[in-house]
Each structure stands twice: as C-alpha cells, then as structure tokens.
Amino acid sequence: PSDTGRVLSIQSHTVQGYVGNKSSVFPLQLLGFDVDPINSVQFSNHTGYPTFRGQVLDGKQLWDLIEGLEANQLLHYTHLLTGYIGSVSFLDTVLQVVDKLRSVNPDLLYVCDPVLGDEGKLYVPQELISVYQQKVVPVASMLTPNQFEVELLTGLRITSEQDGLTACNTLHSAGPRKVVITSALIEGKLLLIGSHKKTEEQPPEQFKIEIPKIPAYFTGTGDLTTALLLGWSNKYPDNLEKAAELAVSSLQALLRRTVEDYKRAGFDPSTSSLEIRLIQSQDEIRNPTVTCKAVKY
Ligand code: ATP
Ligand code: PLP
Ligand code: MG
Ligand code: NA
Ligand code: MG
C-alpha cells in the first residue's frame, strides 16, 4: 500500500450537480489519486429533479472502453470503484472488468457501493439483488451499503446495533474484508457502522460513529462517502476506524458549509434537496479535522 494509487471509477455523470463520478473524482484527486472515470450514464442532472435527459452506457460499450485500454496496456489499476448500476447486463460486464483488472494486478482492491435503494425504496430492477448477492459481494474488497441495502443483501432486518454487526459478519463470510454501513437510523440515531475482518481466524474489529443529523436532504453524499472511505483506507489500510473518522468528519464539514451557503442565499435548507458544496470544501477534504470519533464495540 502506498499513499497514491490509480482508480478506475465506473459511476454516473451529471452535467449539473454532484452525484456519482461528479462527487467522487475531484475528492479522490485531492487525496492524491489518479482517477480514470468511466461514465455509466450521462444525465443533465440527478434523478431527484422533476425531469432529466441523457444517455445510458450499455455493457458492450463499457467493454469496448476496457478493450481500448487493454490494447495500449493501460489496465494497471490499484482500485476499482463502482456505484449506481442500472441493469443486469451492465453489472455482469462490471464483473468481467473485475476479473480483467485482477489478471493485470492481482492485488486490485474493488470498492463496491451496492446501490439498490434507500429508506425502504428500491431504485434498481429487482433482479439486481441476487446478482449482487451471488456474484458481486464475493469479489468485493470493501462494501459500503446503507441500512436498506444491508437488509436486501443479507435478508436480515436491521433495527439494533447488534443486528448491524451480525449483518456485517454475514457479509464478511460472503467475501469482503471491509464492510461499512454508511448510514443507518437506529433507535433515533444516525450511525455509520464499520467492520474490518483482518484475518480469517479472528473476529472482525467493529465500531460505530454517531453522526449529528442535519435537518436537510442531500444527494451525492453516499457516493462521496464511499470515495472518501476508499481514499483514507488506502492511507490507513490497517485502521478502518481512522479512515471512517476522517471520511465522516470531512463530510460533516462539507454539509455544514452547504447548509450555511443555502441559508445565506435565502433558501430554507429543510425544504429542498441540496447540491453539495464540493469544490468550496476542498480544504476540509484534503485536511479534515476529526470531529466525529469512532467508538469500538
Ligand atoms: P448510498 O448512497 O449507498 O445509498 P447512504 O444512503 O448511506 O448510501 P447517505 O444517506 O447520503 O448515503 O449518507 C451518507 C453519509 O452522508 C452519512 O454517513 C452522513 O455522514 C452523511 N449525511 C447524509 N445526509 C445527512 C444528514 N441529513 N445529516 C448528517 N449527515 C448526513
Ligand atoms: N447517480 C444518479 C444519476 C443520481 O441521480 C443519484 C441520486 O439522485 C445518485 C447517483 C445517488 O446519489 P447519493 O450519493 O445521494 O446516493
Ligand atoms: Mg441514505
Ligand atoms: Na452507501
Ligand atoms: Mg445513494
């Protein structure tokens, strides 16, 4: 592990606003990575707006780009990062990409945000769930589901912290050494729960971070969280707790700035979905002050 790396990031692109690659590429670059984005879709804006227009990349088109890179021996990556994927055929091609990249670099880390839905609502086709369960989770190095996604992947209901830890254990036994439940609302508290299975024999090291809930709705924050977790875990490969503290603390500073900027411009931040102030928060991304501490289980 070194303090720099080269990331292939297969995620959404929006012309306006920050989700998918738009909320991951810049922060990873700030943390010192070379980032090669493949845009799985190009939309005018994110899907939370009243309408959107644009194009969707299919599995064949993704593979074409991979073959182009391969023909020039440009497939050496330290990390693969994936987020929202809208179809089984695209997800199957992503699995082929994992194999291909590992044939070039057997140590490639695959950081997978298994985007399925949120707050009880599925926003991908139902068939994707079993593909994630059976084929994707087993090859992921780090998985960053939210509470609803953990439930869909494990079939367990998460209503207590213990449920969250049990679900992390279930996911570890399916493959990934690092599991981070990026947000879970448990007994009225917003928590991030992390779990690092360092060796086959020992139980995982597990922790939580309580996050002060801001009364506003943001988009792009899940994608940003996964990118920051990738970035900081590469600097601290044996300390997922520290990586998560840094990621959450950066994000909180960015969200506070976002809310303040909206208020200053005369908007009520609790009434609309907010675009994050990513570029304006570059100092907090590069040099976060740890304000949110992890608590070990
Ligand atoms: P995914 O994008 O995979 O569905 P997710 O549902 O966890 O993941 P978010 O709900 O955006 O994504 O949460 C990710 C992180 O963003 C949380 O860990 C938290 O740090 C921060 N966050 C998002 N919304 C808020 C909020 N209203 N108040 C405080 N922090 C928030
Ligand atoms: N990708 C696209 C195209 C979107 O429209 C959205 C949200 O609307 C996302 C990704 C997800 O963003 P988040 O990081 O908030 O989960
Ligand atoms: Mg969420
Ligand atoms: Na997530
Ligand atoms: Mg999300």
GROMACS .gro file of N, CA and C in nm, residues 19 47 84 113-125 129 144-153 157-158 181-186 190-191 213 216-223 225-226 273:
model
  147
   19VAL      N    1  -2.328   1.407  -0.815
   19VAL     CA    2  -2.352   1.269  -0.773
   19VAL      C    3  -2.254   1.181  -0.852
   47THR      N    4  -3.150   1.239  -1.067
   47THR     CA    5  -3.287   1.193  -1.091
   47THR      C    6  -3.386   1.243  -0.986
   84TYR      N    7  -2.386   0.338  -0.852
   84TYR     CA    8  -2.515   0.304  -0.913
   84TYR      C    9  -2.497   0.231  -1.047
  113ASP      N   10  -2.001   0.013  -0.387
  113ASP     CA   11  -2.120   0.067  -0.321
  113ASP      C   12  -2.238  -0.003  -0.388
  114PRO      N   13  -2.299  -0.099  -0.318
  114PRO     CA   14  -2.404  -0.180  -0.382
  114PRO      C   15  -2.536  -0.105  -0.386
  115VAL      N   16  -2.546  -0.009  -0.475
  115VAL     CA   17  -2.662   0.082  -0.475
  115VAL      C   18  -2.788   0.007  -0.520
  116LEU      N   19  -2.879  -0.007  -0.430
  116LEU     CA   20  -3.006  -0.076  -0.456
  116LEU      C   21  -3.125   0.012  -0.423
  117GLY      N   22  -3.109   0.095  -0.321
  117GLY     CA   23  -3.221   0.179  -0.280
  117GLY      C   24  -3.192   0.245  -0.147
  118ASP      N   25  -3.294   0.307  -0.091
  118ASP     CA   26  -3.277   0.378   0.035
  118ASP      C   27  -3.413   0.397   0.102
  119GLU      N   28  -3.412   0.394   0.232
  119GLU     CA   29  -3.532   0.420   0.311
  119GLU      C   30  -3.652   0.339   0.263
  120GLY      N   31  -3.630   0.210   0.238
  120GLY     CA   32  -3.738   0.120   0.201
  120GLY      C   33  -3.778   0.121   0.055
  121LYS      N   34  -3.712   0.207  -0.025
  121LYS     CA   35  -3.748   0.216  -0.167
  121LYS      C   36  -3.637   0.161  -0.255
  122LEU      N   37  -3.675   0.064  -0.343
  122LEU     CA   38  -3.579   0.006  -0.435
  122LEU      C   39  -3.567   0.098  -0.557
  123TYR      N   40  -3.444   0.136  -0.597
  123TYR     CA   41  -3.438   0.212  -0.722
  123TYR      C   42  -3.356   0.148  -0.833
  124VAL      N   43  -3.349   0.016  -0.827
  124VAL     CA   44  -3.292  -0.061  -0.939
  124VAL      C   45  -3.387  -0.178  -0.966
  125PRO      N   46  -3.374  -0.245  -1.083
  125PRO     CA   47  -3.458  -0.362  -1.107
  125PRO      C   48  -3.430  -0.471  -1.001
  129ILE      N   49  -3.060  -0.763  -0.724
  129ILE     CA   50  -3.028  -0.801  -0.585
  129ILE      C   51  -2.953  -0.934  -0.581
  144THR      N   52  -1.989  -0.083   0.079
  144THR     CA   53  -2.042   0.033   0.152
  144THR      C   54  -2.193   0.049   0.136
  145PRO      N   55  -2.270  -0.049   0.183
  145PRO     CA   56  -2.416  -0.039   0.173
  145PRO      C   57  -2.474   0.057   0.275
  146ASN      N   58  -2.594   0.105   0.250
  146ASN     CA   59  -2.670   0.171   0.356
  146ASN      C   60  -2.756   0.065   0.427
  147GLN      N   61  -2.832   0.108   0.524
  147GLN     CA   62  -2.912   0.015   0.606
  147GLN      C   63  -3.005  -0.072   0.522
  148PHE      N   64  -3.077  -0.009   0.430
  148PHE     CA   65  -3.173  -0.082   0.345
  148PHE      C   66  -3.100  -0.183   0.256
  149GLU      N   67  -2.985  -0.142   0.204
  149GLU     CA   68  -2.908  -0.231   0.116
  149GLU      C   69  -2.853  -0.351   0.193
  150VAL      N   70  -2.810  -0.330   0.317
  150VAL     CA   71  -2.765  -0.443   0.400
  150VAL      C   72  -2.879  -0.541   0.420
  151GLU      N   73  -2.998  -0.487   0.444
  151GLU     CA   74  -3.114  -0.573   0.464
  151GLU      C   75  -3.143  -0.655   0.339
  152LEU      N   76  -3.138  -0.591   0.222
  152LEU     CA   77  -3.166  -0.662   0.097
  152LEU      C   78  -3.059  -0.767   0.069
  153LEU      N   79  -2.934  -0.735   0.100
  153LEU     CA   80  -2.824  -0.829   0.068
  153LEU      C   81  -2.819  -0.947   0.163
  157ARG      N   82  -3.323  -0.802   0.908
  157ARG     CA   83  -3.374  -0.670   0.940
  157ARG      C   84  -3.276  -0.602   1.036
  158ILE      N   85  -3.246  -0.474   1.014
  158ILE     CA   86  -3.151  -0.403   1.100
  158ILE      C   87  -3.228  -0.303   1.185
  181ILE      N   88  -2.139   0.013   0.684
  181ILE     CA   89  -2.278   0.056   0.667
  181ILE      C   90  -2.272   0.208   0.679
  182THR      N   91  -2.290   0.276   0.564
  182THR     CA   92  -2.259   0.419   0.559
  182THR      C   93  -2.361   0.505   0.631
  183SER      N   94  -2.485   0.455   0.643
  183SER     CA   95  -2.582   0.526   0.724
  183SER      C   96  -2.690   0.430   0.769
  184ALA      N   97  -2.724   0.438   0.895
  184ALA     CA   98  -2.832   0.356   0.949
  184ALA      C   99  -2.901   0.438   1.057
  185LEU      N  100  -3.033   0.439   1.052
  185LEU     CA  101  -3.110   0.509   1.154
  185LEU      C  102  -3.154   0.404   1.256
  186ILE      N  103  -3.090   0.405   1.373
  186ILE     CA  104  -3.116   0.302   1.473
  186ILE      C  105  -3.149   0.370   1.605
  190LEU      N  106  -2.844   0.853   1.394
  190LEU     CA  107  -2.781   0.828   1.264
  190LEU      C  108  -2.641   0.773   1.289
  191LEU      N  109  -2.616   0.650   1.244
  191LEU     CA  110  -2.489   0.584   1.270
  191LEU      C  111  -2.421   0.539   1.142
  213LYS      N  112  -2.734   1.459   1.303
  213LYS     CA  113  -2.823   1.468   1.186
  213LYS      C  114  -2.858   1.612   1.154
  216ALA      N  115  -3.185   1.833   0.665
  216ALA     CA  116  -3.186   1.866   0.522
  216ALA      C  117  -3.163   1.737   0.447
  217TYR      N  118  -3.197   1.736   0.317
  217TYR     CA  119  -3.176   1.615   0.237
  217TYR      C  120  -3.073   1.644   0.128
  218PHE      N  121  -2.970   1.559   0.126
  218PHE     CA  122  -2.859   1.581   0.032
  218PHE      C  123  -2.854   1.468  -0.070
  219THR      N  124  -2.806   1.497  -0.190
  219THR     CA  125  -2.776   1.390  -0.285
  219THR      C  126  -2.627   1.395  -0.316
  220GLY      N  127  -2.575   1.278  -0.347
  220GLY     CA  128  -2.433   1.269  -0.378
  220GLY      C  129  -2.348   1.236  -0.256
  221THR      N  130  -2.409   1.240  -0.137
  221THR     CA  131  -2.330   1.217  -0.014
  221THR      C  132  -2.292   1.070   0.004
  222GLY      N  133  -2.377   0.978  -0.044
  222GLY     CA  134  -2.342   0.836  -0.036
  222GLY      C  135  -2.221   0.808  -0.124
  223ASP      N  136  -2.224   0.860  -0.245
  223ASP     CA  137  -2.112   0.841  -0.339
  223ASP      C  138  -1.985   0.906  -0.285
  225THR      N  139  -1.915   0.960   0.032
  225THR     CA  140  -1.869   0.881   0.147
  225THR      C  141  -1.783   0.763   0.102
  226THR      N  142  -1.832   0.690   0.001
  226THR     CA  143  -1.756   0.573  -0.047
  226THR      C  144  -1.620   0.615  -0.103
  273SER      N  145  -3.398   1.945  -0.188
  273SER     CA  146  -3.278   1.861  -0.194
  273SER      C  147  -3.159   1.951  -0.229
   0.00000   0.00000   0.00000
